[in-house]
């Protein structure tokens, strides 16, 4: 991966966001062609996207219901599950900062354990590790 100087990071990030949006739109067009009867290979060639990408998206797309197909996100899905609300997260952050300022800081594993205990105490749904 090419390193980008700090002065150019914002412009580089905007370019990457635009490229992902274009890939999502072209993938949607190619999926429409495949659903319309074209083969995956022909649709990928017509839209100029990798065949393997289109095949993977089509395999996951064909198992969705009609309502889900309309709203399906076709971009990469590197998501995470938010356990805490923004307010709860702020309270936890303030607690950790206060403990740090009192020379009672926690190590990273201890802070994670504290956050886990806080989630259990508030009866939050905690994802499996």
Short mmCIF file of N, CA and C in Angstrom, two decimals:
data_model
loop_
_atom_site.label_atom_id
_atom_site.label_comp_id
_atom_site.label_asym_id
_atom_site.label_seq_id
_atom_site.Cartn_x
_atom_site.Cartn_y
_atom_site.Cartn_z
N UNK A 1 0.84 -1.18 0.00
CA UNK A 1 0.00 0.00 0.00
C UNK A 1 0.89 1.24 0.00
N UNK A 2 0.54 2.19 -0.80
CA UNK A 2 1.33 3.40 -0.94
C UNK A 2 1.08 4.34 0.23
N UNK A 3 2.16 4.89 0.77
CA UNK A 3 2.03 5.84 1.87
C UNK A 3 1.66 7.21 1.31
N UNK A 4 0.78 7.89 2.00
CA UNK A 4 0.31 9.20 1.56
C UNK A 4 0.77 10.23 2.59
N UNK A 5 1.42 11.32 2.14
CA UNK A 5 1.82 12.36 3.09
C UNK A 5 0.61 12.95 3.81
N UNK A 6 0.82 13.38 5.05
CA UNK A 6 -0.27 13.94 5.85
C UNK A 6 -0.98 15.08 5.14
N UNK A 7 -0.23 15.89 4.43
CA UNK A 7 -0.84 17.04 3.76
C UNK A 7 -1.84 16.62 2.68
N UNK A 8 -1.71 15.40 2.18
CA UNK A 8 -2.59 14.93 1.11
C UNK A 8 -3.60 13.90 1.58
N UNK A 9 -3.63 13.61 2.89
CA UNK A 9 -4.50 12.53 3.39
C UNK A 9 -5.98 12.80 3.16
N UNK A 10 -6.43 14.02 3.39
CA UNK A 10 -7.85 14.33 3.23
C UNK A 10 -8.29 14.15 1.78
N UNK A 11 -7.48 14.63 0.85
CA UNK A 11 -7.81 14.47 -0.56
C UNK A 11 -7.78 13.00 -0.96
N UNK A 12 -6.82 12.25 -0.42
CA UNK A 12 -6.72 10.82 -0.72
C UNK A 12 -7.95 10.09 -0.18
N UNK A 13 -8.41 10.44 1.02
CA UNK A 13 -9.58 9.81 1.61
C UNK A 13 -10.83 10.09 0.78
N UNK A 14 -10.97 11.34 0.30
CA UNK A 14 -12.12 11.68 -0.53
C UNK A 14 -12.11 10.88 -1.83
N UNK A 15 -10.91 10.71 -2.42
CA UNK A 15 -10.80 9.91 -3.64
C UNK A 15 -11.22 8.47 -3.38
N UNK A 16 -10.79 7.92 -2.26
CA UNK A 16 -11.13 6.53 -1.93
C UNK A 16 -12.63 6.37 -1.72
N UNK A 17 -13.26 7.35 -1.07
CA UNK A 17 -14.71 7.29 -0.85
C UNK A 17 -15.44 7.34 -2.18
N UNK A 18 -14.99 8.21 -3.09
CA UNK A 18 -15.62 8.30 -4.41
C UNK A 18 -15.45 7.00 -5.19
N UNK A 19 -14.26 6.39 -5.11
CA UNK A 19 -14.03 5.14 -5.82
C UNK A 19 -14.93 4.03 -5.29
N UNK A 20 -15.12 3.97 -3.96
CA UNK A 20 -16.00 2.95 -3.38
C UNK A 20 -17.43 3.16 -3.83
N UNK A 21 -17.86 4.44 -3.91
CA UNK A 21 -19.23 4.73 -4.35
C UNK A 21 -19.42 4.32 -5.81
N UNK A 22 -18.41 4.58 -6.63
CA UNK A 22 -18.49 4.18 -8.04
C UNK A 22 -18.52 2.66 -8.18
N UNK A 23 -17.72 1.95 -7.38
CA UNK A 23 -17.71 0.49 -7.44
C UNK A 23 -19.06 -0.07 -7.00
N UNK A 24 -19.65 0.53 -5.97
CA UNK A 24 -20.96 0.07 -5.51
C UNK A 24 -22.01 0.25 -6.60
N UNK A 25 -21.99 1.40 -7.27
CA UNK A 25 -22.97 1.67 -8.33
C UNK A 25 -22.75 0.73 -9.52
N UNK A 26 -21.50 0.52 -9.92
CA UNK A 26 -21.25 -0.38 -11.05
C UNK A 26 -21.60 -1.82 -10.68
N UNK A 27 -21.39 -2.21 -9.42
CA UNK A 27 -21.78 -3.55 -8.98
C UNK A 27 -23.29 -3.71 -9.03
N UNK A 28 -24.01 -2.66 -8.64
CA UNK A 28 -25.47 -2.71 -8.70
C UNK A 28 -25.94 -2.87 -10.15
N UNK A 29 -25.31 -2.13 -11.07
CA UNK A 29 -25.68 -2.25 -12.49
C UNK A 29 -25.40 -3.66 -13.01
N UNK A 30 -24.25 -4.21 -12.64
CA UNK A 30 -23.90 -5.55 -13.09
C UNK A 30 -24.85 -6.59 -12.51
N UNK A 31 -25.24 -6.43 -11.25
CA UNK A 31 -26.20 -7.37 -10.65
C UNK A 31 -27.54 -7.32 -11.37
N UNK A 32 -27.95 -6.11 -11.76
CA UNK A 32 -29.20 -5.99 -12.51
C UNK A 32 -29.10 -6.73 -13.85
N UNK A 33 -27.94 -6.66 -14.49
CA UNK A 33 -27.75 -7.36 -15.76
C UNK A 33 -27.79 -8.88 -15.55
N UNK A 34 -27.15 -9.36 -14.47
CA UNK A 34 -27.16 -10.80 -14.20
C UNK A 34 -28.57 -11.26 -13.88
N UNK A 35 -29.30 -10.48 -13.09
CA UNK A 35 -30.69 -10.84 -12.78
C UNK A 35 -31.56 -10.76 -14.02
N UNK A 36 -31.15 -9.96 -15.00
CA UNK A 36 -31.90 -9.83 -16.24
C UNK A 36 -31.59 -10.92 -17.25
N UNK A 37 -30.67 -11.82 -16.94
CA UNK A 37 -30.42 -12.94 -17.83
C UNK A 37 -29.01 -13.06 -18.37
N UNK A 38 -28.17 -12.04 -18.20
CA UNK A 38 -26.79 -12.13 -18.66
C UNK A 38 -26.00 -13.05 -17.74
N UNK A 39 -24.92 -13.61 -18.25
CA UNK A 39 -24.05 -14.42 -17.41
C UNK A 39 -23.19 -13.48 -16.55
N UNK A 40 -22.65 -14.02 -15.48
CA UNK A 40 -21.80 -13.22 -14.59
C UNK A 40 -20.58 -12.73 -15.36
N UNK A 41 -19.99 -13.59 -16.17
CA UNK A 41 -18.79 -13.23 -16.91
C UNK A 41 -19.08 -12.09 -17.90
N UNK A 42 -20.19 -12.18 -18.64
CA UNK A 42 -20.53 -11.13 -19.60
C UNK A 42 -20.86 -9.81 -18.90
N UNK A 43 -21.62 -9.90 -17.81
CA UNK A 43 -21.98 -8.67 -17.09
C UNK A 43 -20.74 -8.01 -16.51
N UNK A 44 -19.81 -8.80 -15.98
CA UNK A 44 -18.57 -8.24 -15.43
C UNK A 44 -17.75 -7.56 -16.52
N UNK A 45 -17.71 -8.17 -17.70
CA UNK A 45 -16.96 -7.58 -18.81
C UNK A 45 -17.63 -6.30 -19.30
N UNK A 46 -18.97 -6.29 -19.35
CA UNK A 46 -19.69 -5.11 -19.83
C UNK A 46 -19.51 -3.92 -18.89
N UNK A 47 -19.48 -4.16 -17.60
CA UNK A 47 -19.40 -3.08 -16.62
C UNK A 47 -17.96 -2.82 -16.19
N UNK A 48 -17.04 -3.69 -16.55
CA UNK A 48 -15.61 -3.56 -16.21
C UNK A 48 -15.36 -3.66 -14.71
N UNK A 49 -15.87 -4.72 -14.11
CA UNK A 49 -15.53 -5.02 -12.73
C UNK A 49 -15.03 -6.45 -12.68
N UNK A 50 -14.25 -6.81 -11.67
CA UNK A 50 -13.73 -8.18 -11.60
C UNK A 50 -14.84 -9.22 -11.52
N UNK A 51 -14.67 -10.31 -12.25
CA UNK A 51 -15.67 -11.37 -12.28
C UNK A 51 -15.86 -11.98 -10.90
N UNK A 52 -14.77 -12.18 -10.17
CA UNK A 52 -14.85 -12.79 -8.83
C UNK A 52 -15.64 -11.90 -7.88
N UNK A 53 -15.47 -10.59 -7.99
CA UNK A 53 -16.23 -9.66 -7.15
C UNK A 53 -17.71 -9.78 -7.44
N UNK A 54 -18.06 -9.77 -8.72
CA UNK A 54 -19.46 -9.87 -9.10
C UNK A 54 -20.06 -11.21 -8.70
N UNK A 55 -19.28 -12.29 -8.85
CA UNK A 55 -19.78 -13.62 -8.48
C UNK A 55 -20.07 -13.68 -6.98
N UNK A 56 -19.17 -13.14 -6.17
CA UNK A 56 -19.39 -13.15 -4.72
C UNK A 56 -20.59 -12.32 -4.31
N UNK A 57 -20.72 -11.14 -4.91
CA UNK A 57 -21.86 -10.28 -4.58
C UNK A 57 -23.17 -10.92 -5.06
N UNK A 58 -23.13 -11.58 -6.22
CA UNK A 58 -24.33 -12.24 -6.73
C UNK A 58 -24.74 -13.41 -5.84
N UNK A 59 -23.76 -14.18 -5.38
CA UNK A 59 -24.07 -15.32 -4.50
C UNK A 59 -24.75 -14.86 -3.22
N UNK A 60 -24.29 -13.76 -2.64
CA UNK A 60 -24.93 -13.27 -1.41
C UNK A 60 -26.23 -12.55 -1.73
N UNK A 61 -26.33 -11.96 -2.91
CA UNK A 61 -27.51 -11.19 -3.30
C UNK A 61 -28.70 -12.09 -3.63
N UNK A 62 -28.43 -13.25 -4.23
CA UNK A 62 -29.53 -14.10 -4.67
C UNK A 62 -30.25 -14.77 -3.50
N UNK A 63 -29.65 -14.79 -2.31
CA UNK A 63 -30.29 -15.40 -1.14
C UNK A 63 -31.17 -14.42 -0.37
N UNK A 64 -31.21 -13.16 -0.80
CA UNK A 64 -31.99 -12.15 -0.09
C UNK A 64 -33.42 -12.12 -0.61
N UNK A 65 -34.32 -11.63 0.24
CA UNK A 65 -35.71 -11.43 -0.20
C UNK A 65 -35.76 -10.18 -1.08
N UNK A 66 -36.88 -9.97 -1.75
CA UNK A 66 -37.01 -8.82 -2.66
C UNK A 66 -36.84 -7.49 -1.92
N UNK A 67 -37.40 -7.39 -0.71
CA UNK A 67 -37.26 -6.15 0.06
C UNK A 67 -35.81 -5.90 0.45
N UNK A 68 -35.11 -6.96 0.82
CA UNK A 68 -33.72 -6.81 1.21
C UNK A 68 -32.84 -6.48 0.02
N UNK A 69 -33.19 -6.97 -1.16
CA UNK A 69 -32.38 -6.71 -2.35
C UNK A 69 -32.38 -5.23 -2.69
N UNK A 70 -33.51 -4.56 -2.48
CA UNK A 70 -33.59 -3.14 -2.82
C UNK A 70 -32.71 -2.29 -1.93
N UNK A 71 -32.60 -2.67 -0.66
CA UNK A 71 -31.85 -1.84 0.29
C UNK A 71 -30.48 -2.41 0.61
N UNK A 72 -30.06 -3.46 -0.08
CA UNK A 72 -28.79 -4.11 0.24
C UNK A 72 -27.63 -3.17 -0.05
N UNK A 73 -26.70 -3.16 0.86
CA UNK A 73 -25.48 -2.38 0.68
C UNK A 73 -24.47 -3.26 -0.05
N UNK A 74 -23.92 -2.77 -1.13
CA UNK A 74 -23.02 -3.58 -1.95
C UNK A 74 -21.56 -3.25 -1.70
N UNK A 75 -21.28 -2.35 -0.78
CA UNK A 75 -19.90 -2.02 -0.51
C UNK A 75 -19.32 -3.01 0.49
N UNK A 76 -18.04 -2.87 0.77
CA UNK A 76 -17.41 -3.74 1.76
C UNK A 76 -18.08 -3.49 3.10
N UNK A 77 -18.16 -4.52 3.88
CA UNK A 77 -18.87 -4.40 5.14
C UNK A 77 -17.93 -4.71 6.30
N UNK A 78 -17.09 -3.75 6.63
CA UNK A 78 -16.20 -3.89 7.78
C UNK A 78 -16.85 -3.13 8.92
N UNK A 79 -17.89 -3.69 9.44
CA UNK A 79 -18.64 -2.97 10.45
C UNK A 79 -18.37 -3.54 11.83
N UNK A 80 -18.85 -2.86 12.83
CA UNK A 80 -18.73 -3.31 14.19
C UNK A 80 -20.07 -3.10 14.87
N UNK A 81 -20.26 -3.78 15.95
CA UNK A 81 -21.50 -3.67 16.71
C UNK A 81 -21.26 -2.68 17.84
N UNK A 82 -22.07 -1.64 17.89
CA UNK A 82 -21.96 -0.66 18.97
C UNK A 82 -22.70 -1.20 20.18
N UNK A 83 -21.98 -1.40 21.26
CA UNK A 83 -22.57 -1.94 22.48
C UNK A 83 -23.18 -0.82 23.30
N UNK A 84 -22.47 0.30 23.39
CA UNK A 84 -22.90 1.41 24.23
C UNK A 84 -23.50 2.53 23.38
N UNK A 85 -24.42 3.26 23.97
CA UNK A 85 -24.93 4.47 23.33
C UNK A 85 -23.83 5.53 23.45
N UNK A 86 -23.91 6.61 22.68
CA UNK A 86 -22.89 7.66 22.79
C UNK A 86 -22.78 8.22 24.21
N UNK A 87 -23.90 8.35 24.91
CA UNK A 87 -23.85 8.87 26.28
C UNK A 87 -23.14 7.90 27.22
N UNK A 88 -23.45 6.62 27.11
CA UNK A 88 -22.80 5.63 27.96
C UNK A 88 -21.31 5.54 27.66
N UNK A 89 -20.96 5.66 26.40
CA UNK A 89 -19.56 5.63 26.03
C UNK A 89 -18.82 6.84 26.59
N UNK A 90 -19.49 8.00 26.58
CA UNK A 90 -18.88 9.21 27.13
C UNK A 90 -18.67 9.06 28.64
N UNK A 91 -19.64 8.48 29.34
CA UNK A 91 -19.51 8.28 30.79
C UNK A 91 -18.33 7.37 31.08
N UNK A 92 -18.19 6.30 30.32
CA UNK A 92 -17.08 5.37 30.51
C UNK A 92 -15.75 6.05 30.21
N UNK A 93 -15.70 6.85 29.16
CA UNK A 93 -14.47 7.57 28.82
C UNK A 93 -14.09 8.55 29.91
N UNK A 94 -15.06 9.27 30.44
CA UNK A 94 -14.79 10.23 31.53
C UNK A 94 -14.25 9.49 32.75
N UNK A 95 -14.83 8.34 33.06
CA UNK A 95 -14.36 7.55 34.20
C UNK A 95 -12.91 7.13 34.01
N UNK A 96 -12.58 6.64 32.80
CA UNK A 96 -11.21 6.19 32.54
C UNK A 96 -10.23 7.35 32.59
N UNK A 97 -10.62 8.50 32.07
CA UNK A 97 -9.74 9.68 32.10
C UNK A 97 -9.54 10.15 33.52
N UNK A 98 -10.62 10.17 34.31
CA UNK A 98 -10.52 10.58 35.72
C UNK A 98 -9.59 9.63 36.48
N UNK A 99 -9.73 8.34 36.25
CA UNK A 99 -8.86 7.36 36.91
C UNK A 99 -7.41 7.56 36.50
N UNK A 100 -7.18 7.88 35.24
CA UNK A 100 -5.83 8.13 34.75
C UNK A 100 -5.23 9.36 35.41
N UNK A 101 -6.03 10.43 35.54
CA UNK A 101 -5.54 11.66 36.15
C UNK A 101 -5.25 11.49 37.64
N UNK A 102 -5.87 10.51 38.27
CA UNK A 102 -5.65 10.26 39.69
C UNK A 102 -4.51 9.26 39.89
N UNK A 103 -3.68 9.07 38.85
CA UNK A 103 -2.56 8.12 38.87
C UNK A 103 -3.04 6.71 39.16
N UNK A 104 -4.20 6.40 38.68
CA UNK A 104 -4.78 5.10 38.91
C UNK A 104 -5.18 4.49 37.57
N UNK A 105 -4.41 4.79 36.55
CA UNK A 105 -4.78 4.36 35.20
C UNK A 105 -4.80 2.85 35.06
N UNK A 106 -5.58 2.38 34.13
CA UNK A 106 -5.71 0.96 33.87
C UNK A 106 -4.91 0.59 32.63
N UNK A 107 -4.46 -0.64 32.59
CA UNK A 107 -3.84 -1.14 31.36
C UNK A 107 -4.95 -1.37 30.34
N UNK A 108 -4.57 -1.59 29.10
CA UNK A 108 -5.58 -1.78 28.06
C UNK A 108 -6.46 -3.01 28.32
N UNK A 109 -5.88 -4.16 28.70
CA UNK A 109 -6.76 -5.30 29.00
C UNK A 109 -7.69 -5.03 30.19
N UNK A 110 -7.20 -4.31 31.19
CA UNK A 110 -8.05 -3.98 32.34
C UNK A 110 -9.18 -3.04 31.93
N UNK A 111 -8.88 -2.09 31.04
CA UNK A 111 -9.92 -1.17 30.57
C UNK A 111 -10.98 -1.92 29.77
N UNK A 112 -10.56 -2.88 28.94
CA UNK A 112 -11.52 -3.68 28.19
C UNK A 112 -12.39 -4.52 29.12
N UNK A 113 -11.76 -5.07 30.16
CA UNK A 113 -12.51 -5.88 31.13
C UNK A 113 -13.53 -5.00 31.86
N UNK A 114 -13.12 -3.79 32.22
CA UNK A 114 -14.03 -2.85 32.89
C UNK A 114 -15.21 -2.51 31.97
N UNK A 115 -14.94 -2.27 30.69
CA UNK A 115 -16.01 -1.96 29.74
C UNK A 115 -16.96 -3.15 29.61
N UNK A 116 -16.41 -4.35 29.61
CA UNK A 116 -17.24 -5.56 29.52
C UNK A 116 -18.13 -5.67 30.76
N UNK A 117 -17.56 -5.43 31.94
CA UNK A 117 -18.35 -5.50 33.18
C UNK A 117 -19.42 -4.41 33.19
N UNK A 118 -19.09 -3.24 32.67
CA UNK A 118 -20.05 -2.13 32.58
C UNK A 118 -21.21 -2.52 31.66
N UNK A 119 -20.89 -3.19 30.56
CA UNK A 119 -21.94 -3.64 29.63
C UNK A 119 -22.84 -4.68 30.29
N UNK A 120 -22.25 -5.61 31.01
CA UNK A 120 -23.05 -6.63 31.70
C UNK A 120 -23.92 -6.01 32.78
N UNK A 121 -23.38 -5.04 33.52
CA UNK A 121 -24.14 -4.39 34.58
C UNK A 121 -25.34 -3.63 34.02
N UNK A 122 -25.19 -3.09 32.81
CA UNK A 122 -26.28 -2.35 32.17
C UNK A 122 -27.13 -3.24 31.28
N UNK A 123 -26.93 -4.56 31.38
CA UNK A 123 -27.70 -5.55 30.63
C UNK A 123 -27.66 -5.29 29.12
N UNK A 124 -26.47 -5.00 28.63
CA UNK A 124 -26.27 -4.78 27.19
C UNK A 124 -26.02 -6.12 26.51
N UNK A 125 -26.38 -6.18 25.25
CA UNK A 125 -26.12 -7.37 24.45
C UNK A 125 -24.67 -7.29 23.98
N UNK A 126 -23.83 -8.17 24.50
CA UNK A 126 -22.41 -8.15 24.21
C UNK A 126 -22.11 -9.22 23.17
N UNK A 127 -21.47 -8.85 22.03
CA UNK A 127 -21.17 -9.85 21.00
C UNK A 127 -20.12 -10.84 21.48
N UNK A 128 -20.18 -12.05 20.94
CA UNK A 128 -19.19 -13.08 21.26
C UNK A 128 -17.85 -12.69 20.65
N UNK A 129 -16.77 -12.98 21.34
CA UNK A 129 -15.44 -12.64 20.85
C UNK A 129 -14.96 -13.65 19.84
#
